[in-house]
Coordinates of C-alpha atoms in Angstrom, one line a residue:
M1 CA 7.1 4.2 -13.2
R2 CA 10.6 4.0 -11.6
V3 CA 10.4 2.6 -8.1
P4 CA 13.3 3.3 -5.9
G5 CA 15.1 0.5 -4.3
R6 CA 15.1 -3.2 -4.6
P7 CA 11.7 -4.6 -3.6
R8 CA 11.7 -6.6 -0.5
A9 CA 11.7 -10.3 -1.1
P10 CA 8.3 -11.9 -0.3
L11 CA 8.2 -13.7 3.0
H12 CA 7.7 -17.1 1.5
S13 CA 10.8 -16.8 -0.7
H14 CA 12.9 -16.0 2.4
F15 CA 11.3 -18.8 4.3
V16 CA 12.0 -21.4 1.5
S17 CA 15.5 -20.2 0.9
Q18 CA 16.4 -20.5 4.6
H19 CA 14.5 -23.7 5.2
S20 CA 14.6 -25.6 1.9
S21 CA 14.0 -28.9 3.6
K22 CA 11.1 -31.2 2.7
S23 CA 9.4 -30.4 6.0
S24 CA 9.1 -26.7 5.2
L25 CA 7.7 -27.5 1.8
A26 CA 5.2 -29.8 3.4
A27 CA 4.2 -27.1 5.9
L28 CA 3.6 -24.5 3.1
T29 CA 1.7 -27.1 1.1
L30 CA -0.5 -27.9 4.1
G31 CA -1.1 -24.2 4.6
A32 CA -2.0 -23.8 1.0
I33 CA -4.6 -26.7 1.3
G34 CA -6.2 -24.9 4.2
V35 CA -6.3 -21.3 2.8
V36 CA -6.0 -21.5 -1.0
Y37 CA -8.4 -24.4 -1.7
G38 CA -11.1 -23.7 0.9
D39 CA -13.5 -22.1 -1.5
I40 CA -13.0 -24.5 -4.5
G41 CA -12.9 -27.4 -2.0
T42 CA -16.5 -26.8 -0.9
S43 CA -17.9 -26.4 -4.4
P44 CA -19.0 -30.1 -4.6
L45 CA -21.6 -29.2 -2.1
Y46 CA -23.6 -27.3 -4.7
A47 CA -21.9 -27.3 -8.2
F48 CA -23.1 -30.6 -9.6
K49 CA -26.5 -30.5 -8.1
E50 CA -27.2 -27.1 -9.6
V51 CA -26.9 -28.5 -13.1
F52 CA -30.0 -30.7 -12.6
A53 CA -31.7 -28.7 -9.8
H54 CA -34.1 -26.7 -12.0
G55 CA -35.1 -29.3 -14.5
H56 CA -33.5 -27.5 -17.5
V57 CA -31.2 -30.4 -18.0
P58 CA -33.0 -33.8 -18.3
M59 CA -31.7 -36.6 -16.0
S60 CA -30.2 -39.2 -18.3
A61 CA -27.1 -41.3 -18.3
A62 CA -25.7 -39.4 -21.4
N63 CA -26.4 -36.0 -19.8
I64 CA -24.8 -37.1 -16.5
Q65 CA -21.7 -38.3 -18.3
G66 CA -21.6 -35.2 -20.5
V67 CA -21.9 -32.9 -17.4
L68 CA -19.1 -34.8 -15.5
S69 CA -16.9 -34.5 -18.6
L70 CA -17.5 -30.8 -18.7
I71 CA -16.7 -30.5 -15.0
F72 CA -13.4 -32.4 -15.4
W73 CA -12.2 -30.5 -18.4
T74 CA -13.3 -27.2 -16.8
L75 CA -11.1 -28.0 -13.8
T76 CA -8.3 -29.0 -16.1
V77 CA -8.4 -26.0 -18.5
V78 CA -9.4 -23.2 -16.2
V79 CA -7.6 -24.2 -13.0
S80 CA -4.7 -26.5 -14.0
L81 CA -3.7 -24.9 -17.3
K82 CA -4.8 -21.3 -16.9
Y83 CA -4.2 -20.5 -13.2
V84 CA -1.8 -23.1 -12.0
L85 CA 0.5 -23.3 -15.0
L86 CA 0.2 -19.8 -16.7
I87 CA -1.1 -17.1 -14.3
L88 CA 1.0 -18.2 -11.4
R89 CA 4.0 -17.2 -13.5
A90 CA 2.7 -13.6 -13.5
D91 CA 4.0 -12.7 -10.0
N92 CA 4.5 -9.1 -9.0
N93 CA 7.7 -9.5 -6.9
G94 CA 6.3 -12.7 -5.5
E95 CA 2.8 -11.4 -5.0
G96 CA -0.4 -12.3 -6.8
G97 CA -4.0 -11.3 -7.0
L98 CA -6.0 -9.0 -9.2
I99 CA -4.5 -5.8 -7.8
A100 CA -1.0 -7.2 -8.3
M101 CA -1.9 -8.2 -11.9
L102 CA -3.4 -4.7 -12.4
A103 CA -0.1 -3.2 -11.3
L104 CA 1.9 -5.4 -13.6
A105 CA -0.4 -4.7 -16.6
S106 CA -0.4 -0.9 -15.9
L107 CA 3.4 -0.8 -15.6
A108 CA 3.8 -2.9 -18.8
V109 CA 1.8 -0.2 -20.8
A110 CA 3.1 2.8 -18.9
D111 CA 4.2 4.4 -22.2
R112 CA 0.6 4.1 -23.5
P113 CA -1.4 6.5 -21.3
A114 CA -4.8 5.9 -22.9
L115 CA -4.5 2.1 -22.8
R116 CA -3.2 2.3 -19.3
A117 CA -6.2 4.3 -18.2
R118 CA -8.6 1.8 -19.7
L119 CA -6.8 -1.1 -18.1
L120 CA -6.9 0.6 -14.7
M121 CA -10.7 1.1 -15.1
I122 CA -11.1 -2.6 -16.0
G123 CA -8.9 -3.8 -13.1
I124 CA -10.7 -1.6 -10.6
F125 CA -14.0 -2.9 -11.8
G126 CA -12.8 -6.4 -11.3
T127 CA -11.7 -5.4 -7.7
A128 CA -15.2 -4.0 -7.1
I129 CA -16.8 -7.2 -8.4
F130 CA -14.6 -9.1 -6.0
F131 CA -16.6 -7.6 -3.1
G132 CA -19.7 -9.0 -4.7
D133 CA -18.0 -12.4 -4.7
G134 CA -17.0 -11.9 -1.1
V135 CA -20.7 -11.6 -0.2
I136 CA -21.9 -14.6 -2.2
T137 CA -19.2 -17.1 -1.2
P138 CA -19.9 -17.2 2.6
A139 CA -23.6 -17.2 2.0
I140 CA -23.8 -20.0 -0.5
S141 CA -21.1 -22.1 1.2
V142 CA -22.5 -22.1 4.7
L143 CA -26.1 -22.5 3.4
S144 CA -25.1 -25.5 1.2
A145 CA -23.5 -27.2 4.2
V146 CA -26.4 -26.5 6.6
E147 CA -28.9 -27.8 4.0
G148 CA -27.6 -31.2 4.8
L149 CA -29.9 -31.1 7.8
E150 CA -32.8 -31.4 5.5
V151 CA -31.4 -34.7 4.1
A152 CA -30.8 -36.0 7.6
A153 CA -34.2 -34.9 8.8
P154 CA -36.7 -33.2 6.4
G155 CA -38.5 -31.6 9.4
L156 CA -35.4 -29.5 10.1
H157 CA -35.9 -27.5 6.9
P158 CA -37.3 -24.3 8.7
W159 CA -34.0 -24.2 10.7
I160 CA -31.7 -24.0 7.8
V161 CA -31.7 -20.2 7.4
P162 CA -31.6 -19.5 11.2
V163 CA -28.7 -21.9 11.7
T164 CA -26.8 -20.4 8.7
L165 CA -27.2 -16.9 10.1
A166 CA -26.0 -18.1 13.6
V167 CA -22.9 -19.6 12.1
L168 CA -22.2 -16.5 10.0
T169 CA -22.8 -14.2 13.0
V170 CA -20.2 -16.1 15.1
L171 CA -17.8 -16.1 12.2
F172 CA -17.9 -12.3 11.8
A173 CA -18.0 -11.7 15.5
V174 CA -14.6 -13.4 16.1
Q175 CA -12.8 -11.6 13.3
R176 CA -11.6 -8.9 15.7
L177 CA -9.6 -11.7 17.5
G178 CA -7.6 -12.5 14.4
T179 CA -7.1 -15.8 12.6
A180 CA -3.6 -16.7 14.0
S181 CA -5.0 -18.9 16.8
V182 CA -7.3 -20.9 14.5
G183 CA -5.4 -20.6 11.3
R184 CA -3.0 -23.5 12.2
F185 CA -6.0 -25.8 12.1
F186 CA -7.1 -24.8 8.6
G187 CA -4.6 -27.1 6.8
P188 CA -5.3 -30.3 8.8
V189 CA -9.1 -29.7 8.7
M190 CA -9.2 -29.1 4.9
T191 CA -6.8 -32.1 4.3
L192 CA -9.3 -34.3 6.2
W193 CA -12.1 -32.7 4.2
F194 CA -10.5 -33.5 0.9
G195 CA -9.9 -37.1 2.2
V196 CA -13.6 -37.3 2.9
L197 CA -14.5 -36.0 -0.5
A198 CA -12.3 -38.6 -2.1
A199 CA -13.6 -41.5 0.1
L200 CA -17.3 -40.6 -0.6
G201 CA -16.6 -40.5 -4.3
L202 CA -14.6 -43.7 -4.4
A203 CA -17.3 -45.7 -2.6
H204 CA -19.8 -44.9 -5.4
I205 CA -17.3 -45.1 -8.3
A206 CA -16.5 -48.6 -7.1
Q207 CA -20.1 -49.6 -7.5
N208 CA -20.3 -48.1 -11.0
P209 CA -16.8 -47.7 -12.5
A210 CA -18.2 -47.2 -16.0
I211 CA -18.8 -43.6 -15.0
L212 CA -15.0 -43.0 -15.5
V213 CA -15.6 -43.0 -19.3
A214 CA -16.6 -39.3 -18.7
L215 CA -12.9 -38.5 -18.4
N216 CA -12.9 -38.6 -22.2
P217 CA -13.6 -35.1 -23.6
V218 CA -15.7 -36.7 -26.4
Y219 CA -18.6 -37.0 -23.9
A220 CA -18.5 -33.3 -23.2
L221 CA -18.4 -32.4 -26.9
E222 CA -21.3 -34.8 -27.6
F223 CA -23.3 -33.2 -24.8
L224 CA -22.6 -29.8 -26.2
G225 CA -23.4 -30.9 -29.8
A226 CA -26.5 -32.9 -29.0
H227 CA -28.3 -30.3 -26.8
P228 CA -26.7 -26.9 -27.5
G229 CA -29.4 -25.0 -25.7
V230 CA -29.5 -27.3 -22.7
A231 CA -25.8 -27.4 -22.6
F232 CA -25.5 -23.6 -22.6
V233 CA -27.8 -23.4 -19.6
A234 CA -25.8 -26.2 -17.9
L235 CA -22.5 -24.3 -18.4
G236 CA -23.9 -21.6 -16.1
S237 CA -23.9 -24.1 -13.2
V238 CA -20.8 -26.1 -14.3
V239 CA -18.6 -23.0 -13.8
L240 CA -19.4 -23.2 -10.1
C241 CA -16.9 -26.0 -9.9
V242 CA -14.0 -23.5 -10.3
T243 CA -15.3 -20.9 -7.8
G244 CA -12.2 -19.9 -5.7
A245 CA -9.8 -20.4 -8.6
E246 CA -8.7 -16.7 -8.2
A247 CA -7.5 -17.6 -4.7
L248 CA -4.7 -19.7 -6.3
Y249 CA -3.2 -16.5 -7.7
A250 CA -4.2 -14.1 -4.8
D251 CA -2.5 -16.2 -2.2
M252 CA 0.7 -16.8 -4.1
G253 CA 2.6 -14.3 -1.9
H254 CA 1.7 -16.3 1.2
F255 CA 2.8 -19.7 0.1
G256 CA 4.7 -19.6 -3.2
K257 CA 4.1 -21.3 -6.5
K258 CA 5.5 -24.7 -5.8
P259 CA 3.3 -25.5 -2.7
I260 CA 0.2 -24.2 -4.4
R261 CA 0.9 -26.4 -7.4
L262 CA 1.8 -29.4 -5.3
A263 CA -1.3 -29.1 -3.2
W264 CA -3.5 -28.9 -6.3
F265 CA -2.2 -31.8 -8.3
S266 CA -1.5 -34.1 -5.3
L267 CA -4.7 -33.7 -3.3
A268 CA -7.2 -31.0 -4.2
M269 CA -7.9 -31.9 -7.8
P270 CA -7.9 -35.7 -7.4
A271 CA -10.3 -35.4 -4.4
L272 CA -12.6 -33.0 -6.3
V273 CA -12.7 -35.2 -9.4
L274 CA -13.4 -38.4 -7.4
N275 CA -16.2 -36.7 -5.5
Y276 CA -17.9 -35.3 -8.6
F277 CA -17.6 -38.6 -10.4
G278 CA -19.0 -40.3 -7.3
Q279 CA -22.0 -38.1 -7.3
G280 CA -22.5 -38.9 -11.0
A281 CA -22.2 -42.7 -10.3
M282 CA -24.8 -42.4 -7.6
L283 CA -27.2 -40.5 -9.8
L284 CA -26.9 -43.2 -12.5
A285 CA -28.3 -45.7 -10.0
H286 CA -30.5 -43.3 -8.0
P287 CA -31.6 -40.3 -10.1
E288 CA -34.1 -39.5 -7.3
N289 CA -31.2 -38.2 -5.2
A290 CA -30.6 -35.3 -7.6
K291 CA -31.9 -32.7 -5.1
N292 CA -28.8 -33.0 -2.9
P293 CA -26.4 -35.6 -4.3
F294 CA -23.5 -34.7 -2.1
F295 CA -25.1 -35.6 1.2
E296 CA -27.1 -38.5 -0.4
M297 CA -23.7 -40.1 -1.0
A298 CA -23.1 -40.5 2.7
P299 CA -24.4 -43.5 4.7
T300 CA -27.1 -42.6 7.2
W301 CA -24.9 -42.9 10.3
A302 CA -22.3 -40.5 8.8
L303 CA -24.8 -37.7 7.9
Y304 CA -24.5 -35.5 11.0
P305 CA -20.7 -35.8 11.3
L306 CA -20.5 -34.9 7.5
I307 CA -22.8 -31.9 8.0
G308 CA -20.5 -30.8 10.9
M309 CA -17.4 -31.2 8.8
A310 CA -19.0 -29.5 5.8
T311 CA -19.9 -26.5 8.0
A312 CA -16.3 -26.3 9.3
A313 CA -15.0 -26.5 5.7
T314 CA -17.3 -23.7 4.6
V315 CA -16.4 -21.6 7.5
I316 CA -12.7 -22.0 6.6
A317 CA -13.5 -21.1 3.0
S318 CA -15.5 -18.0 4.2
Q319 CA -12.6 -17.0 6.5
A320 CA -10.1 -17.1 3.7
L321 CA -12.3 -14.8 1.6
I322 CA -13.0 -12.4 4.5
T323 CA -9.3 -12.1 5.1
A324 CA -8.7 -11.5 1.4
A325 CA -11.4 -8.7 1.5
F326 CA -9.4 -7.0 4.3
S327 CA -6.2 -7.3 2.3
V328 CA -7.7 -6.0 -0.9
T329 CA -9.3 -3.1 0.9
K330 CA -6.1 -2.1 2.5
Q331 CA -4.3 -2.3 -0.9
A332 CA -7.0 -0.2 -2.6
I333 CA -6.6 2.4 0.2
Q334 CA -2.8 2.6 -0.4
L335 CA -3.3 2.9 -4.1
G336 CA -5.6 5.8 -3.6
Y337 CA -8.9 4.2 -4.5
L338 CA -10.5 4.3 -1.1
P339 CA -10.4 6.6 1.9
R340 CA -8.4 5.7 5.0
L341 CA -10.3 3.2 7.1
R342 CA -9.5 2.0 10.7
V343 CA -7.1 -0.9 10.5
L344 CA -6.4 -3.0 13.5
H345 CA -3.5 -5.5 13.7
T346 CA -4.4 -8.8 15.2
S347 CA -0.9 -10.2 15.4
V348 CA 2.4 -8.7 16.7
K349 CA 4.4 -11.0 14.4
D350 CA 2.5 -11.0 11.1
T351 CA 1.7 -7.5 9.6
G352 CA -0.7 -9.2 7.2
Q353 CA -3.0 -10.2 10.0
I354 CA -5.4 -7.2 10.0
Y355 CA -9.0 -6.5 10.9
L356 CA -11.1 -3.7 9.3
P357 CA -14.3 -3.2 11.4
F358 CA -16.1 -1.2 8.7
V359 CA -15.4 -3.9 6.0
N360 CA -16.2 -6.7 8.4
W361 CA -19.6 -5.5 9.4
G362 CA -20.4 -4.2 5.9
L363 CA -19.8 -7.7 4.5
Y364 CA -21.8 -9.2 7.3
V365 CA -24.9 -7.0 6.6
C366 CA -24.7 -7.8 2.9
I367 CA -24.3 -11.5 3.5
V368 CA -27.2 -11.6 5.9
L369 CA -29.3 -9.8 3.3
A370 CA -28.3 -12.4 0.7
V371 CA -29.2 -15.3 2.9
V372 CA -32.6 -13.8 3.9
L373 CA -33.3 -12.7 0.4
F374 CA -32.4 -15.9 -1.5
K375 CA -33.0 -18.5 1.3
S376 CA -31.3 -21.4 -0.4
S377 CA -28.0 -22.3 -2.1
S378 CA -29.8 -23.1 -5.3
N379 CA -31.2 -19.5 -5.5
L380 CA -27.8 -18.1 -4.6
A381 CA -26.1 -20.2 -7.3
A382 CA -27.7 -18.0 -10.0
A383 CA -26.1 -15.0 -8.3
Y384 CA -22.7 -16.7 -7.9
G385 CA -21.5 -17.5 -11.4
I386 CA -21.6 -14.0 -12.9
A387 CA -19.2 -12.6 -10.3
V388 CA -16.8 -15.4 -10.8
T389 CA -16.8 -15.3 -14.6
I390 CA -16.3 -11.5 -14.7
D391 CA -13.2 -11.7 -12.6
M392 CA -11.9 -14.6 -14.7
L393 CA -12.4 -12.6 -17.9
I394 CA -10.6 -9.6 -16.4
T395 CA -7.7 -11.7 -15.2
T396 CA -7.2 -13.2 -18.6
T397 CA -7.4 -9.8 -20.3
M398 CA -4.7 -8.4 -17.9
T399 CA -2.5 -11.5 -18.5
F400 CA -2.4 -10.7 -22.2
F401 CA -1.0 -7.2 -21.6
V402 CA 1.5 -8.5 -19.1
I403 CA 3.0 -11.3 -21.3
R404 CA 2.9 -9.1 -24.5
Y405 CA 4.2 -5.7 -23.2
G406 CA 5.8 -6.8 -20.0
W407 CA 7.5 -10.1 -21.0
K408 CA 7.8 -9.1 -24.7
Y409 CA 6.5 -12.4 -26.0
P410 CA 5.6 -12.6 -29.7
W411 CA 2.2 -11.2 -30.6
W412 CA 0.9 -14.5 -32.1
L413 CA 2.0 -16.5 -29.0
C414 CA 0.2 -14.0 -26.6
V415 CA -3.0 -14.2 -28.6
A416 CA -2.9 -18.0 -28.8
A417 CA -2.1 -18.4 -25.1
T418 CA -4.7 -16.0 -23.7
G419 CA -7.2 -16.0 -26.6
F420 CA -8.2 -19.6 -25.9
F421 CA -8.7 -19.0 -22.2
F422 CA -10.6 -15.7 -23.0
L423 CA -12.9 -17.7 -25.3
V424 CA -13.6 -20.3 -22.5
D425 CA -14.1 -17.6 -19.9
F426 CA -16.5 -15.6 -22.2
V427 CA -18.6 -18.7 -22.9
Y428 CA -19.1 -19.2 -19.2
F429 CA -19.8 -15.5 -18.7
A430 CA -22.4 -15.6 -21.4
A431 CA -24.0 -18.6 -19.9
N432 CA -24.3 -16.7 -16.6
V433 CA -25.6 -13.4 -18.1
V434 CA -28.9 -15.1 -18.7
K435 CA -29.2 -15.6 -14.9
V436 CA -29.0 -11.9 -14.1
I437 CA -32.8 -11.6 -13.6
D438 CA -32.8 -14.8 -11.4
G439 CA -30.2 -13.4 -8.9
G440 CA -27.1 -12.4 -10.9
W441 CA -28.1 -8.8 -10.4
F442 CA -27.1 -9.0 -6.7
P443 CA -23.3 -9.2 -6.9
V444 CA -23.4 -6.9 -10.0
V445 CA -25.2 -4.2 -7.9
I446 CA -22.7 -4.7 -5.1
G447 CA -19.8 -4.4 -7.6
A448 CA -21.4 -1.4 -9.3
V449 CA -21.8 0.4 -5.9
M450 CA -18.2 -0.4 -5.0
F451 CA -16.9 0.7 -8.4
L452 CA -18.8 4.0 -8.0
L453 CA -17.2 4.5 -4.6
L454 CA -13.7 3.6 -5.8
M455 CA -13.8 5.9 -8.8
T456 CA -15.5 8.7 -7.0
W457 CA -12.7 8.7 -4.4
K458 CA -10.0 8.5 -7.0
Q459 CA -11.4 11.3 -9.1
G460 CA -12.3 13.4 -6.0
R461 CA -8.7 13.1 -4.8
R462 CA -7.4 14.1 -8.2
L463 CA -9.7 17.2 -8.2
M464 CA -8.6 18.0 -4.7
T465 CA -5.0 17.7 -5.6
E466 CA -5.4 19.9 -8.6
R467 CA -7.1 22.6 -6.5
L468 CA -4.4 22.5 -3.9
R469 CA -1.8 22.7 -6.6
E470 CA -3.4 25.8 -8.0
D471 CA -3.1 27.6 -4.7
A472 CA 0.3 26.0 -3.8
I473 CA 3.5 28.0 -3.0
D474 CA 6.8 26.6 -4.1
L475 CA 8.5 25.3 -0.9
K476 CA 12.1 26.3 -1.8
S477 CA 11.1 29.8 -2.8
F478 CA 9.0 30.2 0.3
L479 CA 11.8 29.2 2.6
E480 CA 14.2 31.6 0.9
A481 CA 11.7 34.4 1.5
V482 CA 11.2 33.3 5.1
F483 CA 14.9 33.3 6.0
I484 CA 15.5 36.8 4.7
S485 CA 14.0 37.8 8.0
P486 CA 13.6 34.6 9.9
P487 CA 11.1 34.1 12.7
A488 CA 12.0 32.9 16.2
R489 CA 13.4 29.4 16.2
V490 CA 12.2 27.0 19.0
Q491 CA 13.8 23.8 20.1
G492 CA 12.7 20.5 18.6
T493 CA 11.8 19.0 15.3
A494 CA 8.7 19.7 13.2
V495 CA 7.6 17.1 10.7
F496 CA 5.2 18.5 8.1
L497 CA 3.3 15.9 6.1
V498 CA 2.7 17.3 2.5
A499 CA 0.8 15.5 -0.2
E500 CA 2.7 17.1 -3.1
Q501 CA 6.5 17.1 -2.9
G502 CA 7.9 20.6 -3.4
N503 CA 4.8 22.5 -2.2
T504 CA 4.5 24.5 1.0
P505 CA 2.2 22.6 3.4
N506 CA -0.8 24.6 4.7
A507 CA 0.2 23.4 8.2
L508 CA 3.4 25.4 8.0
L509 CA 1.6 28.5 6.8
H510 CA -0.9 28.3 9.7
N511 CA 1.9 27.7 12.2
L512 CA 3.8 30.7 11.0
K513 CA 0.7 32.9 10.9
H514 CA -0.6 32.0 14.3
N515 CA 2.4 31.0 16.3
K516 CA 5.0 33.1 14.5
V517 CA 7.8 30.6 15.2
L518 CA 9.8 27.9 13.4
H519 CA 11.4 24.8 14.8
E520 CA 15.1 24.3 14.9
T521 CA 14.7 21.3 12.5
N522 CA 12.0 21.0 9.9
L523 CA 11.2 18.0 7.8
F524 CA 8.8 18.2 4.8
V525 CA 7.7 14.6 4.3
T526 CA 5.8 13.2 1.3
V527 CA 4.6 9.6 1.5
R528 CA 4.4 7.8 -1.9
H529 CA 2.7 4.5 -2.7
H530 CA 3.9 2.6 -5.7
E531 CA 2.3 -0.1 -7.9
V532 CA 4.6 -2.9 -6.5
P533 CA 3.8 -5.0 -3.5
W534 CA 7.0 -4.3 -1.5
I535 CA 9.7 -1.7 -1.3
G536 CA 12.7 -2.6 0.9
L537 CA 13.9 -0.6 3.9
D538 CA 17.2 0.1 2.2
R539 CA 15.4 2.4 -0.3
R540 CA 12.6 3.6 1.9
A541 CA 13.7 7.2 2.3
E542 CA 15.1 9.9 0.0
I543 CA 16.3 13.1 1.6
E544 CA 17.3 16.5 0.2
A545 CA 18.8 19.3 2.2
L546 CA 17.0 22.7 1.8
G547 CA 19.3 24.6 4.1
H548 CA 18.7 26.3 7.4
D549 CA 18.2 22.8 9.0
C550 CA 15.3 22.1 6.7
W551 CA 15.0 18.9 4.8
Q552 CA 12.7 17.5 2.1
V553 CA 12.0 13.7 2.6
T554 CA 10.2 11.3 0.4
L555 CA 9.1 7.9 1.8
H556 CA 8.4 5.1 -0.6
Y557 CA 6.0 2.2 0.1
G558 CA 4.6 -0.7 -1.9
F559 CA 0.9 -1.4 -1.7
K560 CA 1.5 -4.3 0.8
N561 CA 4.0 -2.4 2.9
E562 CA 2.8 -1.0 6.3
P563 CA 3.3 2.8 6.4
D564 CA 5.2 3.8 9.5
V565 CA 6.6 7.3 9.2
P566 CA 8.5 7.5 12.6
R567 CA 10.3 4.2 11.9
A568 CA 11.2 5.4 8.3
L569 CA 12.5 8.7 9.6
E570 CA 14.9 6.9 11.9
Q571 CA 16.8 5.9 8.8
I572 CA 17.9 9.4 8.0
R573 CA 19.7 10.0 11.3
N574 CA 23.0 9.0 9.6
R575 CA 22.5 11.4 6.7
G576 CA 23.0 14.6 8.7
C577 CA 19.5 15.0 10.1
L578 CA 19.3 14.2 13.8
L579 CA 15.9 13.3 15.2
D580 CA 14.9 13.0 18.9
P581 CA 11.4 11.3 19.2
M582 CA 10.8 13.1 22.5
T583 CA 11.1 16.5 20.9
T584 CA 9.5 15.8 17.5
S585 CA 6.0 17.1 16.5
Y586 CA 4.0 16.0 13.5
F587 CA 2.0 18.7 11.7
L588 CA -0.9 17.7 9.4
S589 CA -3.4 19.6 7.4
R590 CA -7.0 18.5 8.1
D591 CA -8.8 19.6 4.9
T592 CA -12.6 20.1 4.7
V593 CA -14.0 19.5 1.2
V594 CA -16.6 22.0 0.0
P595 CA -18.5 20.8 -3.1
T596 CA -19.2 23.5 -5.7
I597 CA -21.6 23.7 -8.6
G598 CA -20.3 23.7 -12.2
H599 CA -16.8 22.1 -11.6
G600 CA -15.4 18.7 -11.4
M601 CA -17.8 15.8 -10.8
A602 CA -21.6 15.8 -10.7
A603 CA -22.9 17.6 -7.6
W604 CA -24.1 14.4 -6.0
R605 CA -20.7 12.7 -6.5
E606 CA -18.9 15.7 -5.0
K607 CA -21.2 15.5 -2.0
L608 CA -20.5 11.8 -1.8
F609 CA -16.7 12.4 -2.0
A610 CA -17.0 15.1 0.7
Q611 CA -18.8 12.7 3.0
M612 CA -16.2 9.9 2.3
H613 CA -13.4 12.4 3.0
H614 CA -15.1 13.5 6.3
N615 CA -15.5 9.9 7.5
A616 CA -12.0 8.8 6.6
S617 CA -9.9 7.7 9.5
A618 CA -7.2 10.1 10.8
A619 CA -4.0 10.2 8.7
A620 CA -2.1 10.0 12.0
D621 CA -3.4 6.5 12.6
F622 CA -2.8 5.4 9.0
L623 CA 0.8 6.7 9.1
N624 CA 1.4 5.2 12.6
L625 CA 2.2 8.6 14.1
P626 CA 2.4 8.9 17.9
S627 CA -0.9 10.4 19.0
N628 CA 0.6 12.6 21.7
S629 CA 2.9 14.3 19.1
V630 CA 0.4 15.2 16.4
V631 CA -0.9 18.7 15.6
E632 CA -3.7 19.1 13.1
L633 CA -4.5 22.4 11.4
G634 CA -7.6 22.7 9.3
S635 CA -8.4 24.3 6.0
K636 CA -11.1 24.3 3.4
V637 CA -10.8 23.1 -0.2
E638 CA -13.4 23.7 -2.9
I639 CA -13.7 21.2 -5.7

C-alpha cells in the first residue's frame, strides 16, 4: 500500500533530538520504568509461588535451583534477547505493539494476498486475546498484592476479595479523570518498588549465597531431564515471570528503544532476578513458606508497608494495561475492525490520553467476574499463562514475515532467528494448554468473543460497502448531468462525507431531491486510514477540482492519528478552495442496516452487525465535526 506523505516522526524521536542531554534520557528511562515494566515488575508476587503451589512440583533443593535457573533463562531468552534486542528493532515509524507489527507484516507481504489475509486473521486474533490478558492482569495483580494481608494476619482472609474489588472499583472510577495527574508518580513509585524487590532478595541471598549456582543453565537442563513430566507442568507457571513482556514493544512509541533497554538492563532485570533468587534462598531454609514466599521474605514490621507498596505497584501495572486497552481499541476502530465508540480526551496537551467509557466499564465487569469466580491469584494463574503465550507466539510469527519479506534478510537467517524463539514460545504455550480446564478457558472465551466481534464488523462493513457500490452513481458523471440544467445555488459550503471516493454520496442525492438546491462550493471528502501509525500534516489532504466549484478531497490518517476533518480542510485554502467555517455545513449519510436471508453472513451475525452499527457513536463526533453544522440524512442498506 502506498501511503501519501512522509509519516510524522514519533513524539519521542523529536523529544530526544531536541533534548539529547542526559537529563532527558533519564526522564524517559524513569517513565519507562513506571509504565513499561509495571506488569512484569509485579510478577514476583505470584510467579515463583505458583510453581510449588499445587504440589505438582516436589519441594527439594534440586527442584528449587532448577526452577530458578528456568526463570533466569526465561527472562534472558524471552525478554532480553527476543523482545529487547530483536523485536524492538521492528518499529513501525517509531511505534510498536501487536497492531503495529501486524501492519508491518501485512505491508511486507502485500504482493501475496492469500498470505496477507491469513496474517491479518492471526494478528486480529492476537489483538482479541489481548483483551483477555487485559482482564486477567489487573485481577491477578491486585489479588496477589492484597493476599499479603493473609500473611500478616490469617484472620483477614475473608477480606481479600472485598478489598480487591474495592481497589479495582476506585481504579476504574477515576479513569475518566485521565492519568496525566498521577502518571508523573509512576516512575518514582516503580523505581522504589524495584529497589524493594532487590533489597528483599539480597537479604536472603546473603544468608544462602549458594543459591546463585542456579544462574548456570545446567541446573535448568538437569531439572528438565530428570523430571520431564514435572518440569512440563512447572513451565506453565514459570512463564508467568515474563507477563508484561509485550509492553516492551507496545510502549516503544512513547519512550523509544534506548530508554526501554536501559531501564531493563540497569534496574528491572537485576531487581527481578535478585528477588526470585531471594525467594529461592528463603525456601531452601524454610520450605514451609512456599504458600506465599514473596511476603514471607519481609520482616514482620515491614509487612503492612510492603502490602501497601505492592498494591500501589499492581495498580500502576493495571493502569498501564487499561490505558493500552483504550489505545488498542481506538487503533482497531480506525483500521475498521470495530464500530466507532465514544472517545473522550483527558488531556489538552497529549492526544494519546483518551478514555473510552464502554471499554472501561466492559473491562471492569469482566475483571470483577474474574475475581469473584476465581477468588485467588493461584486460581487465576491457570488462566493467565495461555493468553500471554498466545500473544508471544503470534508476535514471533509476525516477526518472521517482517524480517524476511520486509527487511529482505536471508531465509536461513530468518528461520534461525525466529525459529528458536518460536520453539520456546510453543513449549510454554503447550504447557499452558493443559490448564484450559482449570481456568485457561476464561481469557480464551473473552478472546473468542472479541475475535467474533472484530471479524463480524470487518466483514459486515465489507458487505455494506459492496452493496453501496452496486447502487452507487459515478460522481463525475452525475455532476456533469446536474450542471446541464443546474439547480439553484445557495451561499456557503457543503462538505459531503463519502466512504468510497468517486461515488455520489446519498446525502447529496437526498439534498437535491428534497431541497432542490446546491451550495456555491461543494466538497466531497473521503477519509482514509492507513496501516502506518502516523501520516504528517504536510501530506494530509489530496484535492482534485471537479469544476463548477466542486472538489474531491481525500484525507489520509495513520491508525494513531486523531481524525479532525475541519482542521484538515483548512490546509486546502491555499489550493483554490476557500472555506469559511461560519458558512460550512457537513452532510452525512446515516445508514440503517437491514439483515436479509440468503446473502452475506449467517443471519445471526448480520443481526449482530446491524446492532453494532446501530449502537456506533456518531460519525460527526469521531471526525471532530462541529455539532451545530452537521446535517444527517438517513437511508437503508440491505446486506
